[in-house]
């Protein structure tokens, strides 16, 4: 009876960590989407609001860290639960840094909106949508312990990398043909880089999830674009 | 007697984690210094050797992660030791990503060496030296539990950010004055960004160390360049 009570309470604590992570993930996904919306709509107000909400993400990171430490100290979990909690500790760091990348995008957007638009954006929104999906799927894979979904995320990273390469080449051509476009093109290049980095964070999370589920570490062992499982 | 044996062995395990982290840190510092040396000396062989050794860093990350999990599972440490181990888990991720940044620098160096040099490098080596010192000090602060040293690292980040801003401005001028310099200037801009990011990782580590020692989290609460303690 004691024991049952203990384990029910323990499950609740793990669920709390899970839910807080999903809450943080949801906020971060919203930031990714708002950052791109503020670029496409030239909406500096939205960009500024995004920058102002970054502290919520930071606060959630500290809260989840603290909760994980408490559970580790009080419950002394073993095996699978231990892996879950230590992974949660690593994942919050990735989520927090995705928030930072979104803030960086928003800052470049505010600057860009002070000058006339350079070109219509086609690939950047596609990149942002793909990166947002990857973050969502990586977190879903984590909370559900779904290795297949995590493998899917790892494969999607190549798509985002490809878009980034394409954007870099295109903007480089702009810069060479018209030096007056350089400062604006540079800011767009950075935005593309930030998005690529968000996808990298999602991939890092997904790789760790595969490790958690399969007990086998594919980080640093998978061929660049080949089979992962 | 039993207990003494237990705790002596436990201390050995914590020491092993500490030493492995220092080993990883030493390798990463060498990579930072080699990456810059390969740029300044236009030494593509050194850059390629650096890229080839990145797997050692990746291997150390997995090894330390595994060791931390083992100690958490078997020893069920409390309070300070628990914080030390969970922090080690986070720090290896930062170290591994610093290794990635060095690899990225080395890749740009190989590309740059296929073209004539754009300009002599003055600020980039200063940036790299500062970033390398920050990584070393952040790790020393961690293994010694030295909050003062960690605070010093956080303050140094502003210096690296300043150098990065200066390099960005200078290279932008190059690009505008001579569009034929754009592709080379872009690669140098990226190298500067990679170095700035290495300093950011060191700062992240230092902030976490301050938390470990003082039990107070300064992450996300410190004013940008003000007093931290």
Short mmCIF file of C-alpha atoms in Angstrom, two decimals:
data_model
loop_
_atom_site.label_atom_id
_atom_site.label_comp_id
_atom_site.label_asym_id
_atom_site.label_seq_id
_atom_site.Cartn_x
_atom_site.Cartn_y
_atom_site.Cartn_z
CA UNK A 1 0.00 0.00 0.00
CA UNK A 2 2.85 2.32 0.97
CA UNK A 3 4.71 1.22 -2.07
CA UNK A 4 1.73 1.73 -4.34
CA UNK A 5 1.27 5.24 -3.02
CA UNK A 6 4.97 5.91 -3.57
CA UNK A 7 4.96 4.76 -7.15
CA UNK A 8 1.72 6.55 -8.01
CA UNK A 9 3.22 9.75 -6.71
CA UNK A 10 6.42 9.07 -8.62
CA UNK A 11 4.47 8.63 -11.86
CA UNK A 12 2.78 11.94 -11.21
CA UNK A 13 6.16 13.61 -10.86
CA UNK A 14 7.41 12.12 -14.11
CA UNK A 15 4.19 13.28 -15.76
CA UNK A 16 4.76 16.75 -14.42
CA UNK A 17 8.21 16.84 -16.02
CA UNK A 18 6.72 15.50 -19.25
CA UNK A 19 3.94 18.12 -19.27
CA UNK A 20 6.25 21.01 -18.46
CA UNK A 21 8.53 19.94 -21.30
CA UNK A 22 5.56 19.82 -23.68
CA UNK A 23 4.46 23.24 -22.47
CA UNK A 24 7.96 24.59 -23.11
CA UNK A 25 7.99 22.86 -26.51
CA UNK A 26 4.64 24.42 -27.42
CA UNK A 27 5.90 27.90 -26.55
CA UNK A 28 9.07 27.33 -28.55
CA UNK A 29 7.09 26.13 -31.60
CA UNK A 30 4.98 29.29 -31.36
CA UNK A 31 8.17 31.36 -31.27
CA UNK A 32 9.49 29.66 -34.43
CA UNK A 33 6.24 30.34 -36.23
CA UNK A 34 5.95 33.94 -34.93
CA UNK A 35 9.55 34.70 -35.87
CA UNK A 36 8.89 33.72 -39.48
CA UNK A 37 5.50 35.46 -39.54
CA UNK A 38 7.14 38.68 -38.33
CA UNK A 39 9.63 38.42 -41.22
CA UNK A 40 7.09 37.65 -43.94
CA UNK A 41 4.52 40.21 -42.72
CA UNK A 42 7.24 42.78 -41.88
CA UNK A 43 5.65 42.95 -38.44
CA UNK A 44 8.17 44.54 -36.05
CA UNK A 45 5.63 44.62 -33.22
CA UNK A 46 5.25 40.85 -33.35
CA UNK A 47 9.06 40.52 -33.44
CA UNK A 48 9.39 42.73 -30.36
CA UNK A 49 6.70 40.83 -28.48
CA UNK A 50 8.56 37.61 -29.28
CA UNK A 51 11.81 39.02 -27.90
CA UNK A 52 9.96 40.09 -24.75
CA UNK A 53 8.55 36.60 -24.12
CA UNK A 54 11.88 34.78 -24.23
CA UNK A 55 12.13 35.06 -20.44
CA UNK A 56 9.18 32.63 -20.15
CA UNK A 57 11.27 29.98 -21.88
CA UNK A 58 14.21 30.71 -19.62
CA UNK A 59 11.97 30.41 -16.59
CA UNK A 60 10.60 27.07 -17.74
CA UNK A 61 14.15 25.77 -18.21
CA UNK A 62 15.04 26.56 -14.60
CA UNK A 63 11.76 25.10 -13.35
CA UNK A 64 12.21 21.80 -15.21
CA UNK A 65 15.89 21.53 -14.20
CA UNK A 66 14.92 21.97 -10.57
CA UNK A 67 12.07 19.45 -10.80
CA UNK A 68 14.40 16.86 -12.38
CA UNK A 69 16.97 17.35 -9.62
CA UNK A 70 14.29 16.97 -6.95
CA UNK A 71 13.01 13.74 -8.46
CA UNK A 72 16.54 12.37 -8.83
CA UNK A 73 17.32 13.20 -5.20
CA UNK A 74 14.06 12.00 -3.62
CA UNK A 75 13.10 9.07 -5.78
CA UNK A 76 16.45 7.70 -6.84
CA UNK A 77 14.98 6.28 -10.03
CA UNK A 78 16.64 3.43 -11.90
CA UNK A 79 17.05 2.29 -15.47
CA UNK A 80 14.45 3.68 -17.83
CA UNK A 81 13.16 6.43 -15.52
CA UNK A 82 16.70 7.56 -14.84
CA UNK A 83 17.38 7.83 -18.54
CA UNK A 84 14.14 9.74 -19.02
CA UNK A 85 15.03 12.32 -16.37
CA UNK A 86 18.65 12.82 -17.42
CA UNK A 87 17.45 13.21 -20.99
CA UNK A 88 14.86 15.77 -19.91
CA UNK A 89 17.74 17.72 -18.35
CA UNK A 90 19.55 17.77 -21.69
CA UNK A 91 16.45 18.48 -23.76
CA UNK A 92 15.50 21.64 -21.85
CA UNK A 93 18.89 23.07 -22.77
CA UNK A 94 18.18 22.46 -26.45
CA UNK A 95 14.71 23.99 -26.15
CA UNK A 96 16.06 27.03 -24.38
CA UNK A 97 18.64 27.56 -27.11
CA UNK A 98 15.96 27.22 -29.79
CA UNK A 99 14.21 30.08 -27.98
CA UNK A 100 17.45 32.06 -28.22
CA UNK A 101 17.65 31.41 -31.97
CA UNK A 102 14.06 32.67 -32.41
CA UNK A 103 14.97 35.81 -30.49
CA UNK A 104 17.95 36.28 -32.82
CA UNK A 105 15.67 35.94 -35.85
CA UNK A 106 13.29 38.53 -34.38
CA UNK A 107 16.14 40.98 -33.82
CA UNK A 108 17.25 40.69 -37.45
CA UNK A 109 13.59 41.14 -38.52
CA UNK A 110 13.29 44.43 -36.63
CA UNK A 111 16.46 45.64 -38.39
CA UNK A 112 15.31 44.40 -41.81
CA UNK A 113 11.98 46.20 -41.48
CA UNK A 114 13.79 49.52 -41.34
CA UNK A 115 14.85 49.04 -44.98
CA UNK A 116 12.88 48.23 -48.14
CA UNK A 117 12.31 44.48 -48.69
CA UNK A 118 15.03 42.72 -50.66
CA UNK A 119 12.99 39.90 -52.21
CA UNK A 120 9.90 37.79 -51.58
CA UNK A 121 10.54 34.95 -49.14
CA UNK A 122 9.78 31.47 -50.40
CA UNK A 123 12.35 29.06 -48.99
CA UNK A 124 12.74 30.67 -45.57
CA UNK A 125 9.10 29.98 -44.58
CA UNK A 126 9.50 26.39 -45.82
CA UNK A 127 12.62 26.04 -43.69
CA UNK A 128 10.90 27.48 -40.66
CA UNK A 129 7.86 25.20 -41.09
CA UNK A 130 10.11 22.15 -41.39
CA UNK A 131 12.19 23.17 -38.36
CA UNK A 132 9.03 23.74 -36.30
CA UNK A 133 7.69 20.31 -37.25
CA UNK A 134 11.00 18.71 -36.32
CA UNK A 135 10.93 20.29 -32.86
CA UNK A 136 7.36 19.14 -32.30
CA UNK A 137 8.07 15.62 -33.50
CA UNK A 138 11.29 15.31 -31.51
CA UNK A 139 9.42 16.19 -28.32
CA UNK A 140 6.50 13.90 -29.15
CA UNK A 141 9.04 11.13 -29.78
CA UNK A 142 10.53 11.84 -26.35
CA UNK A 143 7.30 11.82 -24.33
CA UNK A 144 5.94 8.78 -26.16
CA UNK A 145 9.28 6.96 -26.29
CA UNK A 146 8.77 6.62 -30.03
CA UNK A 147 12.06 5.74 -31.75
CA UNK A 148 10.52 5.55 -35.23
CA UNK A 149 9.33 9.15 -35.02
CA UNK A 150 12.75 10.20 -33.73
CA UNK A 151 14.40 8.52 -36.72
CA UNK A 152 12.05 10.44 -39.01
CA UNK A 153 13.22 13.71 -37.39
CA UNK A 154 16.87 12.83 -38.02
CA UNK A 155 16.12 12.22 -41.68
CA UNK A 156 14.29 15.55 -42.05
CA UNK A 157 17.42 17.44 -41.04
CA UNK A 158 18.93 16.89 -44.50
CA UNK A 159 15.96 18.70 -46.06
CA UNK A 160 16.52 21.78 -43.89
CA UNK A 161 20.27 21.69 -44.56
CA UNK A 162 19.53 21.57 -48.29
CA UNK A 163 17.23 24.59 -48.10
CA UNK A 164 19.85 26.49 -46.12
CA UNK A 165 22.53 25.75 -48.76
CA UNK A 166 20.16 26.91 -51.49
CA UNK A 167 19.31 30.14 -49.65
CA UNK A 168 23.00 30.83 -48.99
CA UNK A 169 23.83 30.44 -52.69
CA UNK A 170 20.93 32.61 -53.81
CA UNK A 171 21.73 35.43 -51.39
CA UNK A 172 25.41 35.31 -52.31
CA UNK A 173 24.41 35.96 -55.92
CA UNK A 174 22.28 38.93 -54.80
CA UNK A 175 25.22 40.35 -52.89
CA UNK A 176 27.65 40.00 -55.78
CA UNK A 177 25.28 41.52 -58.32
CA UNK A 178 24.24 44.43 -56.11
CA UNK A 179 26.56 45.44 -53.25
CA UNK A 180 23.84 47.75 -51.89
CA UNK A 181 21.93 44.59 -50.95
CA UNK A 182 24.78 43.22 -48.81
CA UNK A 183 23.65 44.30 -45.33
CA UNK A 184 20.11 43.06 -45.92
CA UNK A 185 21.24 39.83 -47.57
CA UNK A 186 23.58 39.19 -44.63
CA UNK A 187 20.72 39.47 -42.17
CA UNK A 188 18.69 36.99 -44.23
CA UNK A 189 21.69 34.66 -44.34
CA UNK A 190 21.84 34.77 -40.56
CA UNK A 191 18.12 34.07 -40.29
CA UNK A 192 18.59 31.03 -42.51
CA UNK A 193 21.48 29.90 -40.30
CA UNK A 194 19.38 30.33 -37.15
CA UNK A 195 16.65 28.16 -38.66
CA UNK A 196 19.18 25.52 -39.64
CA UNK A 197 20.46 25.56 -36.08
CA UNK A 198 16.94 25.05 -34.71
CA UNK A 199 16.66 21.94 -36.88
CA UNK A 200 20.05 20.80 -35.51
CA UNK A 201 18.76 21.12 -31.95
CA UNK A 202 15.68 19.06 -32.87
CA UNK A 203 17.98 16.45 -34.41
CA UNK A 204 20.11 16.36 -31.26
CA UNK A 205 16.97 15.73 -29.20
CA UNK A 206 15.80 13.02 -31.60
CA UNK A 207 19.17 11.24 -31.50
CA UNK A 208 19.06 11.21 -27.71
CA UNK A 209 15.51 9.81 -27.79
CA UNK A 210 16.62 6.94 -30.01
CA UNK A 211 19.31 6.22 -27.44
CA UNK A 212 16.81 6.32 -24.60
CA UNK A 213 14.44 3.93 -26.34
CA UNK A 214 16.87 1.54 -27.95
CA UNK A 215 19.56 1.80 -25.30
CA UNK A 216 21.93 2.23 -28.21
CA UNK A 217 23.59 5.49 -29.00
CA UNK A 218 23.34 6.61 -32.59
CA UNK A 219 24.81 10.00 -31.86
CA UNK A 220 28.01 10.34 -33.82
CA UNK A 221 27.73 6.89 -35.33
CA UNK A 222 25.14 7.33 -38.08
CA UNK A 223 26.31 7.87 -41.65
CA UNK A 224 25.56 11.45 -42.72
CA UNK A 225 22.44 10.75 -44.73
CA UNK A 226 22.10 6.98 -44.66
CA UNK A 227 20.09 4.55 -42.63
CA UNK A 228 19.97 5.29 -38.95
CA UNK A 229 18.08 2.43 -37.40
CA UNK B 1 34.27 -0.13 7.26
CA UNK B 2 31.77 -1.14 4.57
CA UNK B 3 30.59 2.42 4.40
CA UNK B 4 34.10 3.79 4.17
CA UNK B 5 34.85 1.43 1.32
CA UNK B 6 31.64 2.49 -0.40
CA UNK B 7 32.37 6.19 -0.14
CA UNK B 8 36.02 5.83 -1.15
CA UNK B 9 34.92 4.01 -4.27
CA UNK B 10 32.25 6.64 -4.90
CA UNK B 11 34.86 9.41 -4.68
CA UNK B 12 36.94 7.51 -7.21
CA UNK B 13 34.01 7.40 -9.58
CA UNK B 14 33.38 11.13 -9.24
CA UNK B 15 37.09 11.68 -9.86
CA UNK B 16 36.90 9.57 -12.96
CA UNK B 17 34.08 11.75 -14.33
CA UNK B 18 36.07 14.86 -13.39
CA UNK B 19 39.21 13.59 -15.12
CA UNK B 20 37.40 12.49 -18.26
CA UNK B 21 35.80 15.92 -18.49
CA UNK B 22 39.19 17.58 -18.13
CA UNK B 23 40.60 15.26 -20.79
CA UNK B 24 37.73 16.20 -23.10
CA UNK B 25 38.26 19.87 -22.26
CA UNK B 26 41.97 19.62 -23.05
CA UNK B 27 41.23 18.11 -26.44
CA UNK B 28 38.65 20.76 -27.19
CA UNK B 29 41.08 23.56 -26.22
CA UNK B 30 43.64 22.03 -28.58
CA UNK B 31 41.03 22.01 -31.35
CA UNK B 32 40.26 25.71 -30.81
CA UNK B 33 43.94 26.56 -31.00
CA UNK B 34 44.59 24.28 -34.01
CA UNK B 35 41.60 25.67 -35.87
CA UNK B 36 42.95 29.21 -35.59
CA UNK B 37 46.52 28.08 -36.35
CA UNK B 38 45.30 26.39 -39.53
CA UNK B 39 43.66 29.67 -40.58
CA UNK B 40 46.60 31.92 -39.80
CA UNK B 41 49.22 29.55 -41.27
CA UNK B 42 46.96 28.60 -44.19
CA UNK B 43 47.60 24.99 -43.17
CA UNK B 44 44.90 22.82 -44.78
CA UNK B 45 46.57 19.62 -43.57
CA UNK B 46 46.21 20.72 -39.96
CA UNK B 47 42.57 21.67 -40.65
CA UNK B 48 41.89 18.23 -42.14
CA UNK B 49 43.55 16.45 -39.22
CA UNK B 50 41.38 18.46 -36.87
CA UNK B 51 38.22 17.43 -38.74
CA UNK B 52 39.36 13.81 -38.56
CA UNK B 53 39.83 13.89 -34.77
CA UNK B 54 36.36 15.19 -33.95
CA UNK B 55 35.18 11.61 -33.43
CA UNK B 56 37.39 11.43 -30.30
CA UNK B 57 35.34 14.21 -28.76
CA UNK B 58 32.13 12.48 -29.71
CA UNK B 59 33.39 9.26 -28.17
CA UNK B 60 34.32 11.01 -24.93
CA UNK B 61 30.84 12.52 -24.76
CA UNK B 62 29.19 9.10 -24.91
CA UNK B 63 31.66 7.67 -22.41
CA UNK B 64 31.08 10.43 -19.84
CA UNK B 65 27.29 10.30 -20.32
CA UNK B 66 27.35 6.57 -19.68
CA UNK B 67 29.56 6.92 -16.62
CA UNK B 68 27.29 9.60 -15.15
CA UNK B 69 24.22 7.41 -15.67
CA UNK B 70 25.97 4.46 -14.02
CA UNK B 71 26.93 6.51 -10.98
CA UNK B 72 23.42 7.96 -10.71
CA UNK B 73 21.89 4.49 -10.88
CA UNK B 74 24.28 2.66 -8.56
CA UNK B 75 25.19 5.32 -6.03
CA UNK B 76 22.02 7.39 -5.85
CA UNK B 77 23.98 10.47 -4.86
CA UNK B 78 22.32 13.34 -3.04
CA UNK B 79 22.66 17.10 -2.85
CA UNK B 80 26.02 18.38 -4.01
CA UNK B 81 27.18 15.19 -5.73
CA UNK B 82 23.90 14.95 -7.58
CA UNK B 83 24.28 18.50 -8.83
CA UNK B 84 27.86 17.76 -9.87
CA UNK B 85 26.84 14.74 -11.95
CA UNK B 86 23.80 16.31 -13.60
CA UNK B 87 25.94 19.31 -14.43
CA UNK B 88 28.62 17.06 -15.93
CA UNK B 89 25.89 15.63 -18.17
CA UNK B 90 25.07 19.11 -19.44
CA UNK B 91 28.67 20.24 -19.75
CA UNK B 92 29.70 17.36 -22.04
CA UNK B 93 27.02 18.51 -24.47
CA UNK B 94 28.54 21.99 -24.53
CA UNK B 95 32.04 20.58 -24.99
CA UNK B 96 30.91 18.34 -27.81
CA UNK B 97 29.31 21.28 -29.58
CA UNK B 98 32.46 23.34 -29.17
CA UNK B 99 34.21 20.50 -30.99
CA UNK B 100 31.61 20.82 -33.75
CA UNK B 101 32.28 24.56 -34.02
CA UNK B 102 36.02 23.89 -34.37
CA UNK B 103 35.29 21.41 -37.13
CA UNK B 104 33.18 24.05 -38.86
CA UNK B 105 36.07 26.54 -38.63
CA UNK B 106 38.44 23.96 -40.10
CA UNK B 107 36.10 23.31 -43.03
CA UNK B 108 35.94 27.02 -43.86
CA UNK B 109 39.77 27.17 -43.58
CA UNK B 110 40.20 24.42 -46.17
CA UNK B 111 37.91 26.36 -48.53
CA UNK B 112 39.64 29.69 -47.82
CA UNK B 113 43.05 28.20 -48.56
CA UNK B 114 41.98 27.52 -52.13
CA UNK B 115 41.83 31.27 -52.76
CA UNK B 116 44.34 34.08 -52.18
CA UNK B 117 44.29 35.52 -48.65
CA UNK B 118 41.87 38.41 -48.15
CA UNK B 119 43.63 40.23 -45.32
CA UNK B 120 45.96 39.62 -42.38
CA UNK B 121 44.16 38.25 -39.35
CA UNK B 122 44.50 40.25 -36.16
CA UNK B 123 41.23 40.13 -34.24
CA UNK B 124 40.30 36.54 -35.09
CA UNK B 125 43.34 35.08 -33.28
CA UNK B 126 42.58 37.33 -30.29
CA UNK B 127 39.00 36.05 -30.31
CA UNK B 128 40.13 32.46 -30.51
CA UNK B 129 42.65 32.91 -27.68
CA UNK B 130 40.00 34.50 -25.48
CA UNK B 131 37.45 31.78 -26.29
CA UNK B 132 40.01 29.04 -25.55
CA UNK B 133 40.84 30.62 -22.19
CA UNK B 134 37.16 30.88 -21.33
CA UNK B 135 36.63 27.16 -22.04
CA UNK B 136 39.63 26.24 -19.88
CA UNK B 137 38.57 28.51 -17.03
CA UNK B 138 34.94 27.37 -17.15
CA UNK B 139 36.04 23.74 -16.78
CA UNK B 140 38.56 24.58 -14.05
CA UNK B 141 35.78 26.45 -12.25
CA UNK B 142 33.61 23.34 -12.54
CA UNK B 143 36.12 20.80 -11.23
CA UNK B 144 37.27 23.10 -8.41
CA UNK B 145 33.78 24.40 -7.63
CA UNK B 146 35.19 27.90 -8.00
CA UNK B 147 32.36 30.42 -8.42
CA UNK B 148 34.70 33.43 -8.62
CA UNK B 149 36.48 31.98 -11.64
CA UNK B 150 33.13 31.17 -13.24
CA UNK B 151 32.00 34.77 -12.75
CA UNK B 152 35.22 35.91 -14.46
CA UNK B 153 34.35 33.73 -17.47
CA UNK B 154 30.88 35.28 -17.75
CA UNK B 155 32.42 38.74 -17.80
CA UNK B 156 34.92 37.78 -20.53
CA UNK B 157 32.08 36.94 -22.89
CA UNK B 158 31.43 40.64 -23.53
CA UNK B 159 35.02 41.01 -24.81
CA UNK B 160 34.53 38.22 -27.37
CA UNK B 161 31.15 39.62 -28.42
CA UNK B 162 32.79 43.01 -28.95
CA UNK B 163 35.52 41.52 -31.13
CA UNK B 164 32.90 39.66 -33.15
CA UNK B 165 30.92 42.88 -33.76
CA UNK B 166 34.09 44.65 -34.84
CA UNK B 167 35.06 41.84 -37.25
CA UNK B 168 31.55 41.78 -38.70
CA UNK B 169 31.65 45.53 -39.39
CA UNK B 170 35.11 45.38 -40.91
CA UNK B 171 34.29 42.48 -43.22
CA UNK B 172 31.04 44.10 -44.30
CA UNK B 173 33.06 47.12 -45.44
CA UNK B 174 35.37 44.81 -47.41
CA UNK B 175 32.38 43.22 -49.11
CA UNK B 176 30.77 46.50 -50.06
CA UNK B 177 33.97 47.98 -51.43
CA UNK B 178 34.96 44.90 -53.40
CA UNK B 179 32.23 42.42 -54.31
CA UNK B 180 34.89 39.94 -55.45
CA UNK B 181 35.82 39.55 -51.77
CA UNK B 182 32.30 38.49 -50.76
CA UNK B 183 32.67 34.71 -50.70
CA UNK B 184 35.93 34.90 -48.73
CA UNK B 185 34.63 37.57 -46.37
CA UNK B 186 31.52 35.45 -45.72
CA UNK B 187 33.65 32.49 -44.68
CA UNK B 188 35.60 34.71 -42.29
CA UNK B 189 32.33 36.07 -40.92
CA UNK B 190 31.23 32.53 -40.21
CA UNK B 191 34.52 31.72 -38.51
CA UNK B 192 34.06 34.74 -36.28
CA UNK B 193 30.51 33.56 -35.48
CA UNK B 194 31.78 30.07 -34.63
CA UNK B 195 34.31 31.55 -32.21
CA UNK B 196 31.65 33.72 -30.62
CA UNK B 197 29.52 30.62 -30.19
CA UNK B 198 32.39 28.78 -28.48
CA UNK B 199 32.60 31.64 -25.99
CA UNK B 200 28.82 31.34 -25.49
CA UNK B 201 29.17 27.65 -24.66
CA UNK B 202 31.90 28.47 -22.13
CA UNK B 203 29.62 31.11 -20.62
CA UNK B 204 26.77 28.59 -20.38
CA UNK B 205 29.06 26.21 -18.52
CA UNK B 206 30.26 28.99 -16.20
CA UNK B 207 26.69 30.06 -15.39
CA UNK B 208 25.79 26.50 -14.49
CA UNK B 209 28.88 26.25 -12.26
CA UNK B 210 27.83 29.37 -10.36
CA UNK B 211 24.46 27.70 -9.84
CA UNK B 212 26.12 24.50 -8.63
CA UNK B 213 28.32 26.33 -6.13
CA UNK B 214 25.96 29.00 -4.90
CA UNK B 215 22.78 26.96 -5.29
CA UNK B 216 21.38 30.06 -6.95
CA UNK B 217 20.66 30.23 -10.62
CA UNK B 218 22.07 33.25 -12.41
CA UNK B 219 21.17 31.92 -15.81
CA UNK B 220 18.71 34.32 -17.41
CA UNK B 221 18.70 36.63 -14.43
CA UNK B 222 21.96 38.55 -14.77
CA UNK B 223 21.92 41.94 -16.46
CA UNK B 224 23.68 41.72 -19.85
CA UNK B 225 27.02 43.17 -18.78
CA UNK B 226 26.50 44.12 -15.16
CA UNK B 227 27.41 42.52 -11.88
CA UNK B 228 26.74 38.85 -11.71
CA UNK B 229 27.55 37.86 -8.18
#
